[in-house]
mmCIF file of C-alpha atoms and ligand atoms in Angstrom:
data_model
loop_
_atom_site.group_PDB
_atom_site.id
_atom_site.type_symbol
_atom_site.label_atom_id
_atom_site.label_comp_id
_atom_site.label_asym_id
_atom_site.label_seq_id
_atom_site.Cartn_x
_atom_site.Cartn_y
_atom_site.Cartn_z
ATOM 1 C CA ALA M 250 108.796 15.102 145.225
ATOM 2 C CA LYS M 251 108.870 18.294 143.301
ATOM 3 C CA ASN M 252 111.345 21.113 143.143
ATOM 4 C CA ILE M 253 109.385 24.308 143.766
ATOM 5 C CA ALA M 254 110.731 27.798 143.096
ATOM 6 C CA VAL M 255 109.370 31.105 144.322
ATOM 7 C CA MET M 256 110.067 34.617 143.077
ATOM 8 C CA THR M 257 108.857 38.128 143.784
ATOM 9 C CA SER M 258 108.257 40.471 140.860
ATOM 10 C CA GLY M 259 107.000 44.000 140.132
ATOM 11 C CA GLY M 260 106.677 46.568 142.911
ATOM 12 C CA ASP M 261 107.722 45.392 146.389
ATOM 13 C CA ALA M 262 105.155 45.135 149.167
ATOM 14 C CA PRO M 263 105.391 44.352 152.901
ATOM 15 C CA GLY M 264 104.423 40.708 153.383
ATOM 16 C CA MET M 265 106.290 39.459 150.316
ATOM 17 C CA ASN M 266 108.991 38.067 152.638
ATOM 18 C CA ALA M 267 106.334 36.337 154.732
ATOM 19 C CA ASN M 268 104.940 34.826 151.538
ATOM 20 C CA VAL M 269 108.363 33.587 150.382
ATOM 21 C CA ARG M 270 109.043 32.153 153.847
ATOM 22 C CA ALA M 271 105.714 30.291 153.899
ATOM 23 C CA ILE M 272 106.235 28.891 150.394
ATOM 24 C CA ILE M 273 109.755 27.687 151.155
ATOM 25 C CA ARG M 274 108.797 26.116 154.469
ATOM 26 C CA ALA M 275 105.542 24.570 153.199
ATOM 27 C CA ALA M 276 107.462 23.072 150.254
ATOM 28 C CA ILE M 277 110.121 21.589 152.560
ATOM 29 C CA TYR M 278 107.459 20.376 155.003
ATOM 30 C CA LYS M 279 105.740 18.523 152.157
ATOM 31 C CA GLY M 280 108.925 16.744 151.161
ATOM 32 C CA CYS M 281 109.917 18.987 148.250
ATOM 33 C CA LYS M 282 113.051 20.954 147.547
ATOM 34 C CA ALA M 283 112.546 24.714 147.689
ATOM 35 C CA TYR M 284 114.302 27.320 145.567
ATOM 36 C CA ALA M 285 114.242 31.100 145.399
ATOM 37 C CA VAL M 286 114.720 32.948 142.143
ATOM 38 C CA TYR M 287 116.509 36.208 142.998
ATOM 39 C CA GLU M 288 115.746 39.532 141.219
ATOM 40 C CA GLY M 289 112.410 38.529 139.668
ATOM 41 C CA TYR M 290 112.221 37.402 136.053
ATOM 42 C CA SER M 291 115.659 38.815 135.314
ATOM 43 C CA GLY M 292 117.123 36.201 137.691
ATOM 44 C CA LEU M 293 115.257 33.520 135.803
ATOM 45 C CA VAL M 294 116.555 34.778 132.445
ATOM 46 C CA LYS M 295 120.151 34.996 133.742
ATOM 47 C CA GLY M 296 119.953 31.673 135.607
ATOM 48 C CA GLY M 297 122.725 29.798 137.390
ATOM 49 C CA PRO M 298 123.363 29.285 141.100
ATOM 50 C CA GLU M 299 123.721 33.006 141.764
ATOM 51 C CA TYR M 300 120.111 33.652 140.819
ATOM 52 C CA ILE M 301 118.408 30.298 141.371
ATOM 53 C CA ARG M 302 119.291 29.173 144.872
ATOM 54 C CA GLU M 303 118.139 26.220 146.880
ATOM 55 C CA MET M 304 116.654 27.456 150.144
ATOM 56 C CA HIS M 305 116.663 25.666 153.467
ATOM 57 C CA TRP M 306 114.414 26.067 156.479
ATOM 58 C CA ASN M 307 116.809 28.411 158.294
ATOM 59 C CA ASP M 308 117.460 30.605 155.267
ATOM 60 C CA VAL M 309 114.121 32.368 155.801
ATOM 61 C CA ARG M 310 114.293 32.650 159.561
ATOM 62 C CA GLY M 311 113.222 36.110 160.693
ATOM 63 C CA TRP M 312 111.539 36.966 157.370
ATOM 64 C CA LEU M 313 107.936 36.868 158.611
ATOM 65 C CA ALA M 314 107.665 40.512 159.600
ATOM 66 C CA GLU M 315 110.301 42.147 157.405
ATOM 67 C CA GLY M 316 109.200 44.684 154.771
ATOM 68 C CA GLY M 317 110.329 44.715 151.142
ATOM 69 C CA THR M 318 111.519 41.513 149.509
ATOM 70 C CA ASN M 319 114.815 39.914 150.533
ATOM 71 C CA ILE M 320 115.073 37.920 147.283
ATOM 72 C CA GLY M 321 114.870 41.104 145.236
ATOM 73 C CA THR M 322 112.481 42.205 142.544
ATOM 74 C CA ALA M 323 112.996 43.758 139.134
ATOM 75 C CA ARG M 324 111.283 44.858 135.979
ATOM 76 C CA CYS M 325 112.610 42.665 133.182
ATOM 77 C CA MET M 326 112.099 43.536 129.537
ATOM 78 C CA GLU M 327 113.824 40.330 128.317
ATOM 79 C CA PHE M 328 111.084 38.159 129.813
ATOM 80 C CA LYS M 329 108.556 39.912 127.590
ATOM 81 C CA GLU M 330 110.454 38.489 124.576
ATOM 82 C CA ARG M 331 110.241 34.856 123.549
ATOM 83 C CA TRP M 332 114.028 34.427 123.584
ATOM 84 C CA GLY M 333 114.073 35.629 127.199
ATOM 85 C CA ARG M 334 111.420 33.121 128.198
ATOM 86 C CA SER M 335 113.310 30.394 126.328
ATOM 87 C CA ALA M 336 116.462 31.231 128.326
ATOM 88 C CA ALA M 337 114.377 31.196 131.527
ATOM 89 C CA CYS M 338 112.944 27.796 130.574
ATOM 90 C CA LYS M 339 116.417 26.324 130.003
ATOM 91 C CA ASN M 340 117.707 27.777 133.289
ATOM 92 C CA MET M 341 114.793 26.310 135.196
ATOM 93 C CA ILE M 342 115.313 22.875 133.643
ATOM 94 C CA ASP M 343 119.054 23.024 134.357
ATOM 95 C CA ALA M 344 118.240 23.815 137.988
ATOM 96 C CA GLY M 345 115.734 20.920 138.000
ATOM 97 C CA ILE M 346 112.747 23.095 138.875
ATOM 98 C CA ASP M 347 109.285 21.907 137.944
ATOM 99 C CA ALA M 348 106.914 24.371 139.600
ATOM 100 C CA LEU M 349 107.004 28.143 139.917
ATOM 101 C CA ILE M 350 105.153 30.418 142.326
ATOM 102 C CA VAL M 351 105.212 34.127 141.508
ATOM 103 C CA CYS M 352 104.273 36.827 144.019
ATOM 104 C CA GLY M 353 103.539 40.080 142.207
ATOM 105 C CA GLY M 354 101.014 42.292 140.477
ATOM 106 C CA ASP M 355 99.032 41.861 137.282
ATOM 107 C CA GLY M 356 102.074 42.246 134.988
ATOM 108 C CA SER M 357 104.034 39.563 136.820
ATOM 109 C CA LEU M 358 101.109 37.156 136.833
ATOM 110 C CA THR M 359 100.467 37.752 133.119
ATOM 111 C CA GLY M 360 104.108 36.815 132.492
ATOM 112 C CA ALA M 361 103.693 33.638 134.583
ATOM 113 C CA ASP M 362 100.595 32.579 132.653
ATOM 114 C CA LEU M 363 102.272 33.184 129.306
ATOM 115 C CA PHE M 364 105.311 31.178 130.437
ATOM 116 C CA ARG M 365 103.120 28.227 131.451
ATOM 117 C CA ALA M 366 101.120 28.344 128.212
ATOM 118 C CA GLU M 367 104.276 28.495 126.095
ATOM 119 C CA TRP M 368 106.214 25.922 128.118
ATOM 120 C CA PRO M 369 105.486 22.861 125.897
ATOM 121 C CA SER M 370 106.687 24.652 122.765
ATOM 122 C CA LEU M 371 109.698 26.139 124.558
ATOM 123 C CA ILE M 372 110.951 22.758 125.779
ATOM 124 C CA LYS M 373 110.238 21.135 122.403
ATOM 125 C CA GLU M 374 112.400 23.754 120.723
ATOM 126 C CA LEU M 375 115.169 23.366 123.365
ATOM 127 C CA HIS M 376 115.095 19.598 122.849
ATOM 128 C CA GLU M 377 115.137 19.806 119.056
ATOM 129 C CA THR M 378 118.094 22.167 119.110
ATOM 130 C CA GLY M 379 119.982 19.893 121.524
ATOM 131 C CA LYS M 380 119.991 22.397 124.397
ATOM 132 C CA ILE M 381 118.314 19.953 126.770
ATOM 133 C CA THR M 382 118.588 16.162 126.889
ATOM 134 C CA THR M 383 115.744 13.757 126.115
ATOM 135 C CA GLN M 384 115.687 12.863 129.793
ATOM 136 C CA GLN M 385 115.258 16.524 130.763
ATOM 137 C CA TYR M 386 112.591 16.914 128.092
ATOM 138 C CA GLU M 387 110.647 13.919 129.426
ATOM 139 C CA ASN M 388 110.954 15.089 133.034
ATOM 140 C CA HIS M 389 109.766 18.639 132.426
ATOM 141 C CA LYS M 390 106.799 18.309 130.091
ATOM 142 C CA HIS M 391 104.550 20.471 132.223
ATOM 143 C CA LEU M 392 105.112 23.547 134.290
ATOM 144 C CA ASN M 393 102.781 24.074 137.218
ATOM 145 C CA ILE M 394 102.535 27.695 138.197
ATOM 146 C CA CYS M 395 100.636 29.644 140.800
ATOM 147 C CA GLY M 396 100.353 33.362 141.546
ATOM 148 C CA THR M 397 100.063 35.140 144.860
ATOM 149 C CA LEU M 398 99.167 38.813 144.881
ATOM 150 C CA GLY M 399 101.708 41.193 146.302
ATOM 151 C CA SER M 400 100.867 44.874 145.894
ATOM 152 C CA ILE M 401 100.302 47.798 148.222
ATOM 153 C CA ASP M 402 97.631 49.258 145.909
ATOM 154 C CA ASN M 403 94.960 46.554 146.416
ATOM 155 C CA ASP M 404 94.104 47.063 142.764
ATOM 156 C CA MET M 405 93.619 43.427 141.688
ATOM 157 C CA SER M 406 90.218 42.033 140.833
ATOM 158 C CA LEU M 407 88.950 38.713 142.237
ATOM 159 C CA THR M 408 90.496 39.211 145.648
ATOM 160 C CA ASP M 409 89.458 41.348 148.594
ATOM 161 C CA ALA M 410 93.009 42.185 149.637
ATOM 162 C CA THR M 411 96.505 41.968 148.190
ATOM 163 C CA ILE M 412 99.548 41.136 150.328
ATOM 164 C CA GLY M 413 100.904 44.481 151.549
ATOM 165 C CA CYS M 414 97.872 46.734 151.243
ATOM 166 C CA TYR M 415 97.024 46.711 154.947
ATOM 167 C CA SER M 416 100.646 47.415 155.908
ATOM 168 C CA SER M 417 100.716 50.357 153.555
ATOM 169 C CA LEU M 418 97.387 51.593 154.879
ATOM 170 C CA ALA M 419 98.698 51.341 158.446
ATOM 171 C CA ARG M 420 101.800 53.328 157.459
ATOM 172 C CA ILE M 421 99.703 56.050 155.819
ATOM 173 C CA CYS M 422 97.482 56.305 158.892
ATOM 174 C CA LYS M 423 100.511 56.527 161.161
ATOM 175 C CA ALA M 424 101.997 59.306 159.004
ATOM 176 C CA ILE M 425 98.713 61.203 159.070
ATOM 177 C CA ASP M 426 98.536 60.758 162.862
ATOM 178 C CA TYR M 427 101.975 62.397 163.065
ATOM 179 C CA ILE M 428 100.859 65.218 160.798
ATOM 180 C CA ASP M 429 97.659 65.654 162.836
ATOM 181 C CA ALA M 430 99.660 66.648 165.893
ATOM 182 C CA THR M 431 101.566 69.407 164.159
ATOM 183 C CA ALA M 432 98.546 70.522 162.124
ATOM 184 C CA ASN M 433 96.520 70.813 165.298
ATOM 185 C CA SER M 434 99.223 72.783 167.076
ATOM 186 C CA HIS M 435 99.516 75.409 164.331
ATOM 187 C CA GLN M 436 95.895 75.221 163.129
ATOM 188 C CA ARG M 437 97.267 74.282 159.727
ATOM 189 C CA ALA M 438 95.817 72.492 156.736
ATOM 190 C CA PHE M 439 97.704 69.590 155.139
ATOM 191 C CA VAL M 440 97.173 68.198 151.686
ATOM 192 C CA ILE M 441 98.463 64.621 151.641
ATOM 193 C CA GLU M 442 99.212 62.681 148.494
ATOM 194 C CA VAL M 443 98.957 58.907 148.749
ATOM 195 C CA MET M 444 99.885 56.125 146.318
ATOM 196 C CA GLY M 445 97.551 53.749 144.514
ATOM 197 C CA ARG M 446 97.965 54.543 140.784
ATOM 198 C CA HIS M 447 94.501 54.160 139.231
ATOM 199 C CA CYS M 448 93.062 52.657 142.415
ATOM 200 C CA GLY M 449 91.697 54.830 145.236
ATOM 201 C CA TRP M 450 91.524 52.074 147.861
ATOM 202 C CA LEU M 451 94.444 53.334 149.979
ATOM 203 C CA ALA M 452 93.189 56.942 149.881
ATOM 204 C CA LEU M 453 89.598 56.013 150.652
ATOM 205 C CA MET M 454 90.459 53.698 153.542
ATOM 206 C CA ALA M 455 92.987 56.190 154.942
ATOM 207 C CA GLY M 456 90.275 58.872 154.712
ATOM 208 C CA ILE M 457 87.954 56.785 156.876
ATOM 209 C CA ALA M 458 90.670 55.674 159.287
ATOM 210 C CA THR M 459 91.996 59.188 159.934
ATOM 211 C CA SER M 460 88.722 61.127 159.619
ATOM 212 C CA ALA M 461 90.104 63.304 156.860
ATOM 213 C CA ASP M 462 88.032 66.372 156.003
ATOM 214 C CA TYR M 463 87.932 65.743 152.267
ATOM 215 C CA LEU M 464 89.422 63.348 149.736
ATOM 216 C CA PHE M 465 89.936 62.855 146.031
ATOM 217 C CA ILE M 466 90.115 59.419 144.385
ATOM 218 C CA PRO M 467 90.352 58.375 140.725
ATOM 219 C CA GLU M 468 87.157 56.308 140.652
ATOM 220 C CA LYS M 469 84.687 58.903 141.807
ATOM 221 C CA PRO M 470 85.066 62.526 140.896
ATOM 222 C CA SER M 471 83.206 64.949 143.136
ATOM 223 C CA SER M 472 79.522 64.996 142.217
ATOM 224 C CA HIS M 473 79.606 68.748 142.800
ATOM 225 C CA LYS M 474 80.113 70.928 139.785
ATOM 226 C CA ASP M 475 82.902 72.812 141.430
ATOM 227 C CA TRP M 476 84.925 70.720 143.913
ATOM 228 C CA SER M 477 86.542 73.833 145.348
ATOM 229 C CA ASP M 478 83.142 75.276 146.436
ATOM 230 C CA HIS M 479 82.178 71.963 147.983
ATOM 231 C CA MET M 480 85.515 71.402 149.725
ATOM 232 C CA CYS M 481 85.573 74.965 151.110
ATOM 233 C CA GLU M 482 82.021 74.620 152.390
ATOM 234 C CA ILE M 483 82.874 71.410 154.249
ATOM 235 C CA VAL M 484 86.244 72.566 155.587
ATOM 236 C CA ALA M 485 84.753 75.896 156.719
ATOM 237 C CA ALA M 486 81.916 74.038 158.492
ATOM 238 C CA HIS M 487 84.433 71.794 160.295
ATOM 239 C CA ARG M 488 86.483 74.817 161.329
ATOM 240 C CA ALA M 489 83.331 76.613 162.513
ATOM 241 C CA ARG M 490 82.704 73.662 164.836
ATOM 242 C CA GLY M 491 86.080 74.259 166.428
ATOM 243 C CA LYS M 492 88.316 71.870 164.457
ATOM 244 C CA ARG M 493 91.859 73.246 164.539
ATOM 245 C CA LYS M 494 93.279 71.204 161.673
ATOM 246 C CA THR M 495 92.338 70.241 158.143
ATOM 247 C CA ILE M 496 93.430 67.096 156.327
ATOM 248 C CA VAL M 497 92.716 66.605 152.629
ATOM 249 C CA ILE M 498 93.833 63.348 151.004
ATOM 250 C CA VAL M 499 94.619 63.304 147.300
ATOM 251 C CA ALA M 500 95.093 59.910 145.641
ATOM 252 C CA GLU M 501 97.443 59.532 142.703
ATOM 253 C CA GLY M 502 95.248 59.896 139.631
ATOM 254 C CA ALA M 503 92.559 61.964 141.428
ATOM 255 C CA ILE M 504 90.181 63.873 139.186
ATOM 256 C CA ALA M 505 87.641 66.683 139.392
ATOM 257 C CA SER M 506 84.015 66.599 138.266
ATOM 258 C CA ASP M 507 85.042 68.052 134.902
ATOM 259 C CA LEU M 508 87.371 65.019 134.678
ATOM 260 C CA THR M 509 90.563 67.062 134.762
ATOM 261 C CA PRO M 510 93.311 65.935 137.183
ATOM 262 C CA VAL M 511 93.316 67.368 140.715
ATOM 263 C CA THR M 512 96.802 67.966 142.100
ATOM 264 C CA CYS M 513 97.905 68.724 145.653
ATOM 265 C CA GLU M 514 99.023 72.129 144.418
ATOM 266 C CA ASP M 515 95.470 72.886 143.118
ATOM 267 C CA VAL M 516 93.969 71.914 146.487
ATOM 268 C CA LYS M 517 96.532 73.905 148.445
ATOM 269 C CA ASN M 518 95.890 77.028 146.353
ATOM 270 C CA VAL M 519 92.153 76.842 147.032
ATOM 271 C CA LEU M 520 92.640 76.371 150.794
ATOM 272 C CA VAL M 521 95.042 79.325 150.924
ATOM 273 C CA ASP M 522 93.206 81.702 148.580
ATOM 274 C CA ARG M 523 89.615 81.027 149.600
ATOM 275 C CA LEU M 524 89.914 80.083 153.293
ATOM 276 C CA GLY M 525 93.181 81.772 154.194
ATOM 277 C CA LEU M 526 94.498 78.573 155.763
ATOM 278 C CA ASP M 527 98.196 78.082 156.381
ATOM 279 C CA THR M 528 98.542 75.015 154.143
ATOM 280 C CA ARG M 529 101.350 72.511 153.540
ATOM 281 C CA ILE M 530 101.670 69.646 151.105
ATOM 282 C CA THR M 531 103.045 66.283 152.226
ATOM 283 C CA THR M 532 103.737 63.635 149.605
ATOM 284 C CA LEU M 533 104.171 60.411 151.528
ATOM 285 C CA GLY M 534 106.019 58.673 148.683
ATOM 286 C CA HIS M 535 107.956 55.468 149.274
ATOM 287 C CA VAL M 536 107.504 55.596 153.049
ATOM 288 C CA GLN M 537 104.168 53.970 152.197
ATOM 289 C CA ARG M 538 105.990 50.845 150.996
ATOM 290 C CA GLY M 539 108.445 50.540 153.866
ATOM 291 C CA GLY M 540 108.495 49.014 157.298
ATOM 292 C CA ASN M 541 107.289 45.765 158.760
ATOM 293 C CA ALA M 542 104.247 43.892 157.565
ATOM 294 C CA VAL M 543 101.209 44.299 159.825
ATOM 295 C CA ALA M 544 99.698 41.177 161.406
ATOM 296 C CA TYR M 545 97.018 40.865 158.719
ATOM 297 C CA ASP M 546 99.581 40.812 155.899
ATOM 298 C CA ARG M 547 101.748 38.269 157.739
ATOM 299 C CA ILE M 548 98.753 35.990 158.166
ATOM 300 C CA LEU M 549 97.456 36.506 154.619
ATOM 301 C CA ALA M 550 100.903 35.922 153.122
ATOM 302 C CA THR M 551 101.442 32.788 155.204
ATOM 303 C CA MET M 552 98.076 31.209 154.465
ATOM 304 C CA GLN M 553 98.364 32.062 150.785
ATOM 305 C CA GLY M 554 101.903 30.682 150.615
ATOM 306 C CA VAL M 555 100.745 27.328 151.966
ATOM 307 C CA ALA M 556 97.773 27.332 149.564
ATOM 308 C CA ALA M 557 100.072 28.121 146.623
ATOM 309 C CA VAL M 558 102.306 25.131 147.412
ATOM 310 C CA ASP M 559 99.202 22.910 147.638
ATOM 311 C CA ALA M 560 98.024 24.238 144.265
ATOM 312 C CA VAL M 561 101.269 23.431 142.413
ATOM 313 C CA LEU M 562 101.538 20.013 144.111
ATOM 314 C CA GLU M 563 97.964 18.968 143.430
ATOM 315 C CA GLY M 564 97.911 20.422 139.929
ATOM 316 C CA THR M 565 94.803 22.351 139.014
ATOM 317 C CA PRO M 566 93.449 21.056 135.685
ATOM 318 C CA GLU M 567 90.260 23.093 136.150
ATOM 319 C CA ILE M 568 92.346 26.292 136.441
ATOM 320 C CA PRO M 569 95.550 26.046 134.359
ATOM 321 C CA SER M 570 97.036 29.202 135.910
ATOM 322 C CA PRO M 571 95.609 29.669 139.398
ATOM 323 C CA MET M 572 96.181 32.522 141.773
ATOM 324 C CA ILE M 573 95.469 32.475 145.471
ATOM 325 C CA SER M 574 92.886 35.020 146.607
ATOM 326 C CA ILE M 575 91.014 35.927 149.725
ATOM 327 C CA ILE M 576 87.289 36.400 149.252
ATOM 328 C CA GLU M 577 84.969 36.951 152.201
ATOM 329 C CA ASN M 578 87.719 35.742 154.522
ATOM 330 C CA LYS M 579 88.293 32.470 152.693
ATOM 331 C CA ILE M 580 91.497 31.542 150.907
ATOM 332 C CA VAL M 581 90.457 30.400 147.429
ATOM 333 C CA ARG M 582 91.938 29.601 144.011
ATOM 334 C CA LYS M 583 90.909 31.832 141.114
ATOM 335 C CA PRO M 584 91.955 31.868 137.447
ATOM 336 C CA LEU M 585 94.642 34.527 137.259
ATOM 337 C CA VAL M 586 93.914 35.232 133.579
ATOM 338 C CA GLU M 587 90.376 36.294 134.460
ATOM 339 C CA ALA M 588 91.573 38.414 137.378
ATOM 340 C CA VAL M 589 94.145 40.187 135.200
ATOM 341 C CA LYS M 590 91.581 40.741 132.431
ATOM 342 C CA LEU M 591 89.066 42.230 134.844
ATOM 343 C CA THR M 592 91.739 44.353 136.569
ATOM 344 C CA LYS M 593 92.849 45.759 133.202
ATOM 345 C CA SER M 594 89.242 46.469 132.129
ATOM 346 C CA VAL M 595 88.564 48.348 135.385
ATOM 347 C CA ALA M 596 91.788 50.369 135.004
ATOM 348 C CA GLU M 597 90.921 51.120 131.380
ATOM 349 C CA ALA M 598 87.378 52.227 132.301
ATOM 350 C CA ILE M 599 88.809 54.555 134.961
ATOM 351 C CA ARG M 600 91.416 55.933 132.547
ATOM 352 C CA SER M 601 88.710 56.657 129.976
ATOM 353 C CA LYS M 602 86.534 58.149 132.766
ATOM 354 C CA ASP M 603 83.721 55.640 132.300
ATOM 355 C CA PHE M 604 82.993 55.331 136.023
ATOM 356 C CA ALA M 605 79.654 53.561 135.657
ATOM 357 C CA LYS M 606 81.460 50.831 133.711
ATOM 358 C CA ALA M 607 84.273 50.655 136.270
ATOM 359 C CA ILE M 608 81.767 50.214 139.089
ATOM 360 C CA SER M 609 79.730 47.597 137.234
ATOM 361 C CA LEU M 610 82.931 45.690 136.410
ATOM 362 C CA ARG M 611 83.976 45.761 140.060
ATOM 363 C CA ASP M 612 80.482 44.636 141.085
ATOM 364 C CA SER M 613 80.662 41.782 138.567
ATOM 365 C CA GLU M 614 83.408 40.232 140.703
ATOM 366 C CA PHE M 615 80.853 39.349 143.290
ATOM 367 C CA VAL M 616 78.352 37.716 140.950
ATOM 368 C CA GLU M 617 78.750 33.949 141.025
HETATM 369 P P1 ATP L 989 103.081 46.266 140.147
HETATM 370 O O1 ATP L 989 101.592 46.125 140.271
HETATM 371 O O2 ATP L 989 103.740 46.484 141.427
HETATM 372 O O3 ATP L 989 103.544 47.195 139.083
HETATM 373 P P2 ATP L 989 103.435 44.163 138.290
HETATM 374 O O4 ATP L 989 103.643 42.711 138.462
HETATM 375 O O5 ATP L 989 102.172 44.562 137.596
HETATM 376 O O6 ATP L 989 103.579 44.808 139.704
HETATM 377 P P3 ATP L 989 105.070 44.879 136.029
HETATM 378 O O7 ATP L 989 106.205 45.811 135.916
HETATM 379 O O8 ATP L 989 103.888 45.097 135.174
HETATM 380 O O9 ATP L 989 104.703 44.812 137.561
HETATM 381 O O10 ATP L 989 105.602 43.404 135.717
HETATM 382 C C1 ATP L 989 106.760 42.878 136.335
HETATM 383 C C2 ATP L 989 107.540 42.027 135.350
HETATM 384 O O11 ATP L 989 106.723 40.944 134.891
HETATM 385 C C3 ATP L 989 107.952 42.757 134.074
HETATM 386 O O12 ATP L 989 109.104 43.524 134.219
HETATM 387 C C4 ATP L 989 108.157 41.581 133.114
HETATM 388 O O13 ATP L 989 109.397 40.952 133.343
HETATM 389 C C5 ATP L 989 107.049 40.625 133.535
HETATM 390 N N1 ATP L 989 105.879 40.839 132.666
HETATM 391 C C6 ATP L 989 104.926 41.784 132.775
HETATM 392 N N2 ATP L 989 104.023 41.692 131.775
HETATM 393 C C7 ATP L 989 104.418 40.662 131.012
HETATM 394 C C8 ATP L 989 103.915 40.060 129.815
HETATM 395 N N3 ATP L 989 102.822 40.507 129.215
HETATM 396 N N4 ATP L 989 104.596 39.011 129.306
HETATM 397 C C9 ATP L 989 105.718 38.546 129.900
HETATM 398 N N5 ATP L 989 106.234 39.074 131.015
HETATM 399 C C10 ATP L 989 105.608 40.105 131.573
#
């Protein structure tokens, strides 16, 4: 039997608790001991029973729907240093852990891959300096790791959805539904900023799901020379057809056709000055991260948790650092290094405004 640990790292996302619950229960079900590392990599670097706790079946009761992550998450600079990873390695060996499952974004998974790759040299060093016994050294020669993707942004390559993105989308839609009522009553316009960093998925999907009048995303600047002309034309046409409200969604990182940033303030000014609309800005902020996980995220997190336990138990020589994805409704293993590389290349292409490259990189995901 193995001792399997799970941690959550990076930004929290609804469904992370469901993922932790599934991993702990699948591990116990398969005859293993299950552990949770509290507070992300910083818990691993600090070590000891406060941060690395054995978890029993009942410890995760009621976690399936809960938002956030009950085992905590953190950004940890120490883990980016070799000494920090060496401390983490020693703490894991002291706790008897031989497999690690990390639920997080691309940064967290990069850290997990580096840790696995470095593991043999870390334990050799710990053995040579007398920090671990020969028995411990022999018992912990390999570290099996696996990543699961927890992020509201749905910005990772090589998966169709990340754990949390559909909950966040549902929350955004609900908030816009609330705003719709008041907008409609006063015939107002609302400019709504949504999260997503360099990824417009949340904004685009919310635009479709709430029938927004206009939207701005980072990946595709308006093809019209002047977005304000185009937006005013569309909004005015909608109003002329009797629509009493206007909703414009602005993603974080949205840009105009001249590639300059578009802010909610810019959009509001145009709606006020050119169309005379009574306009308010609503920045949804961290509400987008909160609340229960929707059914899809609970299911995704549960199925991926079970698949992650299988991956660390079976070992995956063909993929040294696997992550669990969902592609065309199938739960599959993918090399996390490739996914991170592709994700970073897409983000870089968007940052440098090379949209054709960003699109071709995203399309390349689907080429076998
Ligand atoms: P989100 O997408 O929500 O930001 P993330 O996993 O990308 O999640 P990061 O802040 O990038 O979030 O990473 C979380 C933690 O993972 C970092 O604080 C650090 O401890 C670890 N980490 C990130 N990148 C590396 C790296 N290159 N090497 C080692 N550890 C890393």
